XYZ file of N, CA and C in Angstrom:
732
model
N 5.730 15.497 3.555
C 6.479 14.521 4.339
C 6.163 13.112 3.867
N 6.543 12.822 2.509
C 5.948 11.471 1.713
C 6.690 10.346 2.266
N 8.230 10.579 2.647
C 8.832 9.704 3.633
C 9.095 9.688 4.813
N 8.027 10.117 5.672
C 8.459 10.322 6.843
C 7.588 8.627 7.651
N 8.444 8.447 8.320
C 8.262 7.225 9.189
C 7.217 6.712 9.738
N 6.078 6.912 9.905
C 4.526 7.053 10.476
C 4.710 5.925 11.547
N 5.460 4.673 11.029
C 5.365 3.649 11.788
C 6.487 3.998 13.598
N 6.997 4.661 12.979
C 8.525 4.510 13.941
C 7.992 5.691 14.856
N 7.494 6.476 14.293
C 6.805 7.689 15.543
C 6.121 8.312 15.224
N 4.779 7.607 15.468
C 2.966 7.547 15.595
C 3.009 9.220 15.346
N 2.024 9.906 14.890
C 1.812 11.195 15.138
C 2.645 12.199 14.814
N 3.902 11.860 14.529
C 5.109 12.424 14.282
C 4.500 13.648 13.057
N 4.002 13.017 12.318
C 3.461 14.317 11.231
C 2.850 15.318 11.582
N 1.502 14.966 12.303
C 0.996 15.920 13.258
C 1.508 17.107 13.741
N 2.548 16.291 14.725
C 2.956 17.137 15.382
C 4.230 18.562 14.188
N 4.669 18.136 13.288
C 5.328 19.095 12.915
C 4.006 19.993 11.915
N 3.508 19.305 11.431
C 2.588 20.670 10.811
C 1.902 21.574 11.910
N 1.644 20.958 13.073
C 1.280 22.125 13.788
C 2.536 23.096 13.792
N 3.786 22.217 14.098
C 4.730 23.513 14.241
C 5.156 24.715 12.907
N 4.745 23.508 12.250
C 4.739 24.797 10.839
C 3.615 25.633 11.164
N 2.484 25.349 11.158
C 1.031 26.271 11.515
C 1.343 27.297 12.127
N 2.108 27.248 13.447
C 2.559 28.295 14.193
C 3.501 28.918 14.048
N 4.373 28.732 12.799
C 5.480 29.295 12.307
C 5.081 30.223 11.569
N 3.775 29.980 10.963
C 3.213 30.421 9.678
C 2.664 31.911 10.398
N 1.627 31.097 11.349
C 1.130 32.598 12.391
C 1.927 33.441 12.934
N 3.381 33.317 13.427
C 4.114 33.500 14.034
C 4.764 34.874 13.002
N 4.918 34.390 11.962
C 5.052 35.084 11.200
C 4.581 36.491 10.489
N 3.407 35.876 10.499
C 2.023 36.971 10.035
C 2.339 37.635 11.202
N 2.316 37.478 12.309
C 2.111 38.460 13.353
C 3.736 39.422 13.461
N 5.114 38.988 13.465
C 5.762 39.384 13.901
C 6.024 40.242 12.121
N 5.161 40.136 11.409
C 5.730 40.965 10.469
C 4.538 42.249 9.813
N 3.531 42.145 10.909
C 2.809 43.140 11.369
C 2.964 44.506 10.801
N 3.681 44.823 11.307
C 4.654 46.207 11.378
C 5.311 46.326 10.256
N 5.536 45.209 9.251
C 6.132 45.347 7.988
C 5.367 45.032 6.961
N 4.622 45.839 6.543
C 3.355 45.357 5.486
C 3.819 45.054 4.196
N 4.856 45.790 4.082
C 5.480 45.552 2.675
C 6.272 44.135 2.530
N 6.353 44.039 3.407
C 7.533 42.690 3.339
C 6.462 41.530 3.347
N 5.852 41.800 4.336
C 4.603 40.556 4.270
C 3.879 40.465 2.906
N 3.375 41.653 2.247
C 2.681 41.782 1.030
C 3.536 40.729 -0.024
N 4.816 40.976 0.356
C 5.743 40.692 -1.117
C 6.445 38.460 -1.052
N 5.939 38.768 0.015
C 5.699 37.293 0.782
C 4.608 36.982 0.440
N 3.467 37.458 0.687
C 2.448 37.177 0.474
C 2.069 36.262 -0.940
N 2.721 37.596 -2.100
C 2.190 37.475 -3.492
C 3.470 36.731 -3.677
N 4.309 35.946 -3.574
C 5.258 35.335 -3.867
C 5.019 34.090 -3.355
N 4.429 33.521 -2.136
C 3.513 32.180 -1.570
C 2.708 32.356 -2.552
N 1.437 32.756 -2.884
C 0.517 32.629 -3.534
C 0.434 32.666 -4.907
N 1.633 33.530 -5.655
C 1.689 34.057 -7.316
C 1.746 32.578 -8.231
N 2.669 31.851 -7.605
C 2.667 30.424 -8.508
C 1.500 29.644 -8.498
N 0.730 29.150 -7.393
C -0.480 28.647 -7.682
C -1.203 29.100 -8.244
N -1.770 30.123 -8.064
C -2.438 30.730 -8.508
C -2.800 31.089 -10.111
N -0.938 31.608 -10.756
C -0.653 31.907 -12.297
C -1.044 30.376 -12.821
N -0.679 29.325 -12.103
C -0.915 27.824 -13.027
C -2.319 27.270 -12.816
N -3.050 27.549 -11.966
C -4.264 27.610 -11.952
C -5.134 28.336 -13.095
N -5.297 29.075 -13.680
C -5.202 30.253 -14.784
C -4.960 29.549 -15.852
N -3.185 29.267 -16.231
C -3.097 28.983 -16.904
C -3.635 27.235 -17.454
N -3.958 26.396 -16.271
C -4.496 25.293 -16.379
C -5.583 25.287 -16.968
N -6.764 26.203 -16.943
C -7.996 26.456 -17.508
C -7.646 26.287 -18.995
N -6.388 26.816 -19.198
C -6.529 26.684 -21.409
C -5.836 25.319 -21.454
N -4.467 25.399 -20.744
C -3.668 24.567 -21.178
C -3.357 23.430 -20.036
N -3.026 22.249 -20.063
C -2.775 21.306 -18.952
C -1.170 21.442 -18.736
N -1.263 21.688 -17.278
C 0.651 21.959 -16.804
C 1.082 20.615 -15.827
N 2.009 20.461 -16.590
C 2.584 19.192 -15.711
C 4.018 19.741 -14.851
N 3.975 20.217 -13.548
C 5.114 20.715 -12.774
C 5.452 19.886 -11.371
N 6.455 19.806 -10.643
C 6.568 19.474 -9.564
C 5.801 20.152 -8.167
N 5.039 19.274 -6.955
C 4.395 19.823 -6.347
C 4.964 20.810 -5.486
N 6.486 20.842 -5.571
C 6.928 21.689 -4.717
C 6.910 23.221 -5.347
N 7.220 23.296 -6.735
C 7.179 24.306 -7.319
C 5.651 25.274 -7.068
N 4.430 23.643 -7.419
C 3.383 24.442 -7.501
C 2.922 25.259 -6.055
N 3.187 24.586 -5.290
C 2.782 25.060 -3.466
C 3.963 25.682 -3.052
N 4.905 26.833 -3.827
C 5.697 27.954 -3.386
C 6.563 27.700 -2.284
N 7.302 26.242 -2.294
C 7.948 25.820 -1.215
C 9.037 27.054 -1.186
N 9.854 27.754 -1.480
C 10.438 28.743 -1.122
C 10.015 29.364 -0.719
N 9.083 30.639 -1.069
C 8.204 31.626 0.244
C 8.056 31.068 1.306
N 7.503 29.843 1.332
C 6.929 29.092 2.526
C 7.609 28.843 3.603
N 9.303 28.266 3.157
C 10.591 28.198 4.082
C 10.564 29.449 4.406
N 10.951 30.365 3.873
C 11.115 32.109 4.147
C 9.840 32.217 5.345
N 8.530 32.322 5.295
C 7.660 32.352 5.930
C 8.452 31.666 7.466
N 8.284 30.663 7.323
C 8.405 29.600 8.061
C 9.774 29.951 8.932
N 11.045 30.381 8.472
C 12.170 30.968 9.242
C 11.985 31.955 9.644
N 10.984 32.954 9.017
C 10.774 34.153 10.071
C 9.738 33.983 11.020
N 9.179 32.891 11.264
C 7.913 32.730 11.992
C 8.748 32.424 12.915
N 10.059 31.079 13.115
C 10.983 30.795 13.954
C 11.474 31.480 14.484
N 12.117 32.422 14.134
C 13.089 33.540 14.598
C 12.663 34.418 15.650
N 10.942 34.812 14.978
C 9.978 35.646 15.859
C 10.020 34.702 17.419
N 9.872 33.432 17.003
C 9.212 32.794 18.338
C 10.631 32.678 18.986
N 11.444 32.581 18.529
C 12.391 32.410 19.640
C 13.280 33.873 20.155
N 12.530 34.828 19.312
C 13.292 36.109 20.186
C 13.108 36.262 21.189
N 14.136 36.916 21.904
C 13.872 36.815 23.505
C 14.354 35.940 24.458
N 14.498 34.334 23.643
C 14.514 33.512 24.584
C 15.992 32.988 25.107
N 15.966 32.122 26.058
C 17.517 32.085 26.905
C 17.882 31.302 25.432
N 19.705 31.476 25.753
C 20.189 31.206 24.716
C 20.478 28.952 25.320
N 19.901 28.527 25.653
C 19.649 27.272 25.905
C 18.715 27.183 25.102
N 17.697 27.878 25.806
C 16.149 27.335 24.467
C 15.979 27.721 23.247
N 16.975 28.592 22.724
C 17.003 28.596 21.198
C 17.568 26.975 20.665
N 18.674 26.688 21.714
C 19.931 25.565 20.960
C 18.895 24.471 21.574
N 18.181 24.506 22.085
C 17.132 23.229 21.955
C 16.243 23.340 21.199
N 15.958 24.537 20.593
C 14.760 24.301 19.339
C 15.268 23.990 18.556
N 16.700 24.699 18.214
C 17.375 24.323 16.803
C 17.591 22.843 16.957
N 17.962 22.104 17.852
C 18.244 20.748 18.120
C 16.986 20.433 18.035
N 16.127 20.453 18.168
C 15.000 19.453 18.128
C 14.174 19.362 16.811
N 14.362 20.895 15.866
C 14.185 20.848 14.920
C 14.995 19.885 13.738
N 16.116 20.069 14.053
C 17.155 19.018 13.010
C 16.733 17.494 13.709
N 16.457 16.941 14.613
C 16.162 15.665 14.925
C 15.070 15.272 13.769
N 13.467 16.026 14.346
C 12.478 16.269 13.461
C 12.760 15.701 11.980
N 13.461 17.052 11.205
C 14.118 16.481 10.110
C 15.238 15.175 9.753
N 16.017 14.976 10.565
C 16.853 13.448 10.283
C 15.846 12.430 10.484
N 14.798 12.653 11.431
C 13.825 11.130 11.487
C 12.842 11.525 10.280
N 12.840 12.426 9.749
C 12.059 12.206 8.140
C 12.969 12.149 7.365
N 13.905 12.360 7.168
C 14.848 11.660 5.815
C 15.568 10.636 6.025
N 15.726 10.080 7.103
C 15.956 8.434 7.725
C 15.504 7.808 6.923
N 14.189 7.415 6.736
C 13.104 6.766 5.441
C 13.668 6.558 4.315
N 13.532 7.729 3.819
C 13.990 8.091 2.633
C 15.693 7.342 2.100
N 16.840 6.915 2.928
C 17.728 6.825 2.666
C 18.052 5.035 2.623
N 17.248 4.586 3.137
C 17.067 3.262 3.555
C 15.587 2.763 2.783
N 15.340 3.200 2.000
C 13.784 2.611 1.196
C 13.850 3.157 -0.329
N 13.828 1.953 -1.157
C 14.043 2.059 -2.292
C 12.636 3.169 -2.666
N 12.717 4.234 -3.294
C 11.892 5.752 -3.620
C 11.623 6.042 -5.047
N 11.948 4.926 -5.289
C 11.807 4.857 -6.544
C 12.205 3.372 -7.907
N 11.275 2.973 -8.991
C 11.876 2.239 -9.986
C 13.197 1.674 -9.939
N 13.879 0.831 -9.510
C 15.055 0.710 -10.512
C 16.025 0.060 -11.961
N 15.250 1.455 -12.986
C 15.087 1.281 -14.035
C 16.447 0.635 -14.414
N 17.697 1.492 -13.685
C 18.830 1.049 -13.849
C 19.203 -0.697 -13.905
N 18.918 -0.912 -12.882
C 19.403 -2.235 -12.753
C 18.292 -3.307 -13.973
N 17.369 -2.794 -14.156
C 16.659 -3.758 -15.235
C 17.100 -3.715 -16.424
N 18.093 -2.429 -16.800
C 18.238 -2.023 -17.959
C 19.567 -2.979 -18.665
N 20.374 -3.287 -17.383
C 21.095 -4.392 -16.787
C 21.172 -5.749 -17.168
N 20.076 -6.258 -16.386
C 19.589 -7.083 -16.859
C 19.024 -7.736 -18.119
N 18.177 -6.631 -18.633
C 17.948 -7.223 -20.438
C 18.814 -7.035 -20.962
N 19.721 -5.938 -20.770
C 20.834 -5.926 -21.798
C 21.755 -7.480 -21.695
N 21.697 -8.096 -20.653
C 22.745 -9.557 -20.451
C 21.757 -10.609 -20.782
N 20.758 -9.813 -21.045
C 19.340 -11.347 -21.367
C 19.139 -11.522 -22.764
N 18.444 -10.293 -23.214
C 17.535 -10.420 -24.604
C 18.776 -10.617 -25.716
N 17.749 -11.785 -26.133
C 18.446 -12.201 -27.932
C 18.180 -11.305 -28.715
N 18.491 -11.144 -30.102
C 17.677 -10.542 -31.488
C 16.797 -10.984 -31.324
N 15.654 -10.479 -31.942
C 14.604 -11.241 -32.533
C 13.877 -11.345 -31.375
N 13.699 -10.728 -30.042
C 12.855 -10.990 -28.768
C 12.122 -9.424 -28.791
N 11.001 -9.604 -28.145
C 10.030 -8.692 -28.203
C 10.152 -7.814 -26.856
N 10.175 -7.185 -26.819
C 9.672 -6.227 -25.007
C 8.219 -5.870 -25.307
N 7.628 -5.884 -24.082
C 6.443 -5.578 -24.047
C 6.672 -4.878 -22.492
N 6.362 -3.025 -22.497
C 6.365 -2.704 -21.565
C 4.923 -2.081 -20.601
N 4.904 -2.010 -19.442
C 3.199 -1.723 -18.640
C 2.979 -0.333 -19.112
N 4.581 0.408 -18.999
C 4.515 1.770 -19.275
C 5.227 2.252 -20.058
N 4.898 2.650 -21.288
C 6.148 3.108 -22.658
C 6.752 4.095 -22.071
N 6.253 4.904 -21.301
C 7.330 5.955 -20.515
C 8.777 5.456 -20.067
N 8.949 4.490 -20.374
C 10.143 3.854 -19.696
C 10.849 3.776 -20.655
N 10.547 3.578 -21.748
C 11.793 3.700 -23.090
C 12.378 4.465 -22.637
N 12.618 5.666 -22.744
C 13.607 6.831 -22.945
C 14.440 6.438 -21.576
N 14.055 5.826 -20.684
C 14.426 5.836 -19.109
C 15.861 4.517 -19.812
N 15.260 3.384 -19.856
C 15.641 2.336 -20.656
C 16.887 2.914 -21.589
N 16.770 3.582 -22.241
C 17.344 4.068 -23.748
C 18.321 4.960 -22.549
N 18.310 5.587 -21.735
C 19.622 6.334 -20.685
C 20.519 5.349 -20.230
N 19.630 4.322 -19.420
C 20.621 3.471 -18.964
C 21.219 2.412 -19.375
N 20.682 1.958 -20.552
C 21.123 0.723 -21.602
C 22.291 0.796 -22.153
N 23.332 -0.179 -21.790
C 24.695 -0.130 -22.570
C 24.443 0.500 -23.970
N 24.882 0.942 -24.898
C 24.794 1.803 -26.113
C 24.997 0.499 -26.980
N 26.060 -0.274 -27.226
C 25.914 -1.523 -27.521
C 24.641 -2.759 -27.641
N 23.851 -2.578 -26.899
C 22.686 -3.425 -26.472
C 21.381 -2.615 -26.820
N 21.681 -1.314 -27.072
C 19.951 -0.568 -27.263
C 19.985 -1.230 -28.961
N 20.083 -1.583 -29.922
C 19.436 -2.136 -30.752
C 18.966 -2.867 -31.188
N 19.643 -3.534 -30.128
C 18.932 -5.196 -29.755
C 18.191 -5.303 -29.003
N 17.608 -4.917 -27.796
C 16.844 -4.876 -26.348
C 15.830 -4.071 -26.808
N 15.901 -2.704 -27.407
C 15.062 -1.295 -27.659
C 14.310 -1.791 -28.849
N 14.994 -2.703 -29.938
C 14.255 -2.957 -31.544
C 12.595 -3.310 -31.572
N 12.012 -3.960 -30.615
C 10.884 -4.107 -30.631
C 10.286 -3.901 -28.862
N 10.016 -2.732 -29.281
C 9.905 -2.160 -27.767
C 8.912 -1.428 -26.814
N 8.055 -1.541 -28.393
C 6.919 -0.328 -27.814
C 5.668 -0.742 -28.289
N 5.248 -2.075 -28.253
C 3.863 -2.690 -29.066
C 3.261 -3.106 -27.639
N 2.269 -3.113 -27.875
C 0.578 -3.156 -26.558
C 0.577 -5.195 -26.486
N -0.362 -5.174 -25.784
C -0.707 -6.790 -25.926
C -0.808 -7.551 -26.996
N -1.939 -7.184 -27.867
C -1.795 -7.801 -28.952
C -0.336 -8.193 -30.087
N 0.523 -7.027 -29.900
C 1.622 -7.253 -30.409
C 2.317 -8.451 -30.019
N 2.637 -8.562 -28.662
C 2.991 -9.323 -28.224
C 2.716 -10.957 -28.057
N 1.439 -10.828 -28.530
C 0.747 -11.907 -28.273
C 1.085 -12.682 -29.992
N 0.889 -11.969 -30.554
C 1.576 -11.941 -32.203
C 2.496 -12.765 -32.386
N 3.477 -12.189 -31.343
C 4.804 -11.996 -31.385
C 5.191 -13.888 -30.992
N 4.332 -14.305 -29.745
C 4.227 -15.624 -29.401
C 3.820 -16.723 -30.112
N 2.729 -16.483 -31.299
C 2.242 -17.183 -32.268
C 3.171 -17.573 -33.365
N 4.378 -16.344 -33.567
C 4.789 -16.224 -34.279
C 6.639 -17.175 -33.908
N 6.651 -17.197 -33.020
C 7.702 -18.504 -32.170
C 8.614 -17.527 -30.983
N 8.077 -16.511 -31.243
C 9.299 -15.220 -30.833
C 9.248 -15.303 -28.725
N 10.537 -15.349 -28.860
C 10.513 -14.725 -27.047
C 9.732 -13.184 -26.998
N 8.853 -13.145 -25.554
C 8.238 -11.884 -25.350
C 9.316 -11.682 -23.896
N 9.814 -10.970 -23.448
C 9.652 -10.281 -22.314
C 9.277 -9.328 -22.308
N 8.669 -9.405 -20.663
C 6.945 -8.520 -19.978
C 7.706 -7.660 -19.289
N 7.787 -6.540 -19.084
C 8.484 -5.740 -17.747
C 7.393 -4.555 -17.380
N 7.056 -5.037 -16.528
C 6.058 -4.408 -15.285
C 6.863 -3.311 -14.497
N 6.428 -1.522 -14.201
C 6.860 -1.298 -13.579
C 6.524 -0.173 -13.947
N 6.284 1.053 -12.816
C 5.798 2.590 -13.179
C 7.455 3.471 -13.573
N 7.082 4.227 -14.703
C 7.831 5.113 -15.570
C 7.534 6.550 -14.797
N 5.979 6.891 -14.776
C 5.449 8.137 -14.168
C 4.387 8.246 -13.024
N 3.132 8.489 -13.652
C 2.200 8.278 -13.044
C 1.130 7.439 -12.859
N 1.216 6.374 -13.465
C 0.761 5.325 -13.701
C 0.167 4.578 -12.167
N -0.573 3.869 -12.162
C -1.129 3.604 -10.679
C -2.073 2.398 -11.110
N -1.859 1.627 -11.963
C -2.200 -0.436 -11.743
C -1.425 -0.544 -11.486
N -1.543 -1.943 -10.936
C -1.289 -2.721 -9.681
C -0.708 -4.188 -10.886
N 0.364 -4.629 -10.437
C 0.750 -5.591 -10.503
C -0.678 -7.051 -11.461
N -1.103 -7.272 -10.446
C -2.737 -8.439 -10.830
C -3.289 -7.533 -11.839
N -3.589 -6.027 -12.139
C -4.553 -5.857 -13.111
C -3.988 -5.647 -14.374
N -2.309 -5.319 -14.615
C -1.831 -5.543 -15.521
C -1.230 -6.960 -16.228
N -0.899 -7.942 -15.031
C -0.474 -9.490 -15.733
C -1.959 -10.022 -16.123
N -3.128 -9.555 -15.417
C -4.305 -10.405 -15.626
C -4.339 -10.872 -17.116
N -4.616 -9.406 -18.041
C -4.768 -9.799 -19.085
C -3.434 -10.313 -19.943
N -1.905 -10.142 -19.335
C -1.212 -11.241 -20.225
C -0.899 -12.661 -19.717
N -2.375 -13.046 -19.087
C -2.188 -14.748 -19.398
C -2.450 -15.027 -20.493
N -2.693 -14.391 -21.561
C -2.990 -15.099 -22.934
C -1.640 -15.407 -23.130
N -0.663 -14.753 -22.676
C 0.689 -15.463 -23.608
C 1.110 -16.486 -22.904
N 0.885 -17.035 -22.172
C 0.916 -18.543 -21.776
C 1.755 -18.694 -20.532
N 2.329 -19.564 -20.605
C 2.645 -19.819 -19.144
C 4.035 -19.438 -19.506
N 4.638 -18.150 -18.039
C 6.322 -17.692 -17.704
C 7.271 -19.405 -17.703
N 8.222 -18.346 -18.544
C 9.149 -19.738 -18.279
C 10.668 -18.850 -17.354
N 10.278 -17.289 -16.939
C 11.161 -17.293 -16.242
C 10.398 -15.722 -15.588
N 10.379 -15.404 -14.053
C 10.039 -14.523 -13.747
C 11.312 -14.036 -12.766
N 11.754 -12.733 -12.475
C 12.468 -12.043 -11.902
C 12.693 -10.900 -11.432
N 12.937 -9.981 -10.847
C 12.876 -8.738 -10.270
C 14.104 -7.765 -10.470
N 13.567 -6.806 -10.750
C 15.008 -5.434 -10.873
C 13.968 -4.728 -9.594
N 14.935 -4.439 -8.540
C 14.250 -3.826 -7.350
C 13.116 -4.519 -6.527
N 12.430 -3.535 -6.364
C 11.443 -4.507 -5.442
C 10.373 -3.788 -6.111
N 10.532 -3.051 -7.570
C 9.209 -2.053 -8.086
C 9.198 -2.200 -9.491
N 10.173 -3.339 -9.576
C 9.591 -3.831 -11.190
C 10.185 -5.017 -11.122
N 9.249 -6.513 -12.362
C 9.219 -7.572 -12.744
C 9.679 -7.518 -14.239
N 10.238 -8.326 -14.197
C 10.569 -8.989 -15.666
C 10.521 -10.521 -16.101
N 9.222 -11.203 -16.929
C 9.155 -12.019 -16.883
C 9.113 -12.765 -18.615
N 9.969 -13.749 -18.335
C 10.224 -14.055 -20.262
C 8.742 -15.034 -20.180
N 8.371 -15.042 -21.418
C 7.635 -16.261 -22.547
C 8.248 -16.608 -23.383
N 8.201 -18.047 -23.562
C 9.095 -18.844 -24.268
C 8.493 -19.554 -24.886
N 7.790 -19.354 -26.392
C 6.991 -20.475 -26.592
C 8.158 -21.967 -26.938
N 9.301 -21.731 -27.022
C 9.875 -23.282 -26.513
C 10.166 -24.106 -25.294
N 9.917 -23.315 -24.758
C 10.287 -24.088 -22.924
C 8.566 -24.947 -22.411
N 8.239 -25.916 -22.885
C 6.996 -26.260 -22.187
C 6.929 -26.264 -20.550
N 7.894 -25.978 -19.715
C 7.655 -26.116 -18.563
C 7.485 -24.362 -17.852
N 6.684 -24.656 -16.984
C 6.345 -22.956 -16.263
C 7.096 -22.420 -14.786
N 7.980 -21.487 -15.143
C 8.801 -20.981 -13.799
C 8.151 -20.269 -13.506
N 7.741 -20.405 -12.018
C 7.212 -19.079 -10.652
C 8.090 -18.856 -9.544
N 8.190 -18.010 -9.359
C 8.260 -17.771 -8.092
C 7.273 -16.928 -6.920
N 7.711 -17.176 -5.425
C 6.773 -16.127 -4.948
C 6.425 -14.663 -5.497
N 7.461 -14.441 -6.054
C 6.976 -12.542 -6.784
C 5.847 -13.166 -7.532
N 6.358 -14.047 -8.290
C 4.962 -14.303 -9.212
C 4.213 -14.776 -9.165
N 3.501 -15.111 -7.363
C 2.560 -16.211 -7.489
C 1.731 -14.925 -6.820
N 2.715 -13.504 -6.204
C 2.157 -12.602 -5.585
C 1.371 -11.716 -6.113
N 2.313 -11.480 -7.969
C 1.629 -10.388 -8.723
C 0.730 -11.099 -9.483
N 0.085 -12.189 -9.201
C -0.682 -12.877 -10.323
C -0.012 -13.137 -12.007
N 0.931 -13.184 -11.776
C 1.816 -13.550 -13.281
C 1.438 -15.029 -13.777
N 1.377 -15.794 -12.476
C 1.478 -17.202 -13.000
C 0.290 -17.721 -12.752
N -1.308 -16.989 -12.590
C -2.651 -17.461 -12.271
C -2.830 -17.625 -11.107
């Protein structure tokens, strides 16, 4: 529940993993009597963690967490744990569980639909393509973003924007000595986890922004100009430490 609301209703998480908990038990118990079915549930929740666990020991696996924690068995689990608990009951208190269950779920994907969830690589890709000259450098936090970059980049503009695209600090810093525009673009590709201040820290060597700006609210793009002697900030950049 990575978007679920915490602020808008305190405890709200809580309270549904218990109801999964008891879906889960609910389950085990009402399928008692069916050993085979539970068994094949069983090893079907458990077979994927488990096989990549194994196989993690030789080799390193990079998969989605839903895959790895058997979110299918688990729903399956989880609808027959439901079903169990509501057999029996008046046909009101089924259509209020089912109703209260879909609430549950719309106030966790509420979040999600209204909160940017991600990069938007798109709109930066946008942007440099209507910015960068020849002859200008990119310097990115995360090279994972080329290929991201290279999807959404007018086809027209990737040989110009993409041509110098994948050099570390020092390149860049090169690149400034040498009279060349750098733009900096800050922003996670994957898994990456610095922070804004610990990645601009070290490019104050290239001197002072002569223009800082935002694609989203989860990435910066900020030019060096070694011809512009004067230094543009703004609050983004007085926030991410860009401008000291």
């Amino acid at each position: 529940y990575r978007f679920l609301n915490h602020h808008a209703v305190p405890g709200l998480a809580w309270i549904i993993d218990f109801l999964l908990l008891i879906a889960l038990c609910a389950a085990g118990w009402g399928l008692r009597r069916r050993p085979a079915v539970l068994v094949v549930l069983g090893i079907a929740f458990l077979f994927l963690p488990c096989l990549f666990l194994l196989i993690s020991l030789r080799q390193p696996v990079l998969l989605p967490r839903y895959l790895l924690w058997s979110a299918a068995p688990f729903a399956v689990l989880v609808g027959v744990g439901a079903a169990a608990l509501l057999e029996g009951r008046h046909v009101l208190a089924m259509r209020l569980a089912v109703a209260g269950v879909a609430a549950l779920l719309l106030v966790n994907l509420v979040p999600y639909y209204h909160v940017e969830t991600k990069p938007r690589w798109d709109v930066a890709a946008r942007m440099l393509a209507s910015e960068v000259d020849p002859g200008d450098v990119i310097y990115l936090s995360d090279t994972g973003a080329l290929p991201i970059l290279q999807l959404y980049m007018p086809h027209g503009a990737q040989a110009v924007v993409l041509k110098d695209a994948d050099g570390d600090l020092a390149h860049a810093e090169k690149a400034i000595s040498e009279g060349k525009r750098v733009w900096v673009v800050y922003g996670h590709a994957g898994q990456n986890t610095s922070t804004p201040k610990e990645f601009f820290g070290p490019a104050h060597a290239l001197g002072k922004p002569s223009l800082v700006q935002a694609a989203g609210s989860r990435i910066t793009i900020v030019l060096y100009d070694p011809a512009v002697s004067y230094a543009s900030c703004t609050i983004l950049g007085l926030q991410d430490g860009i401008c000291g």
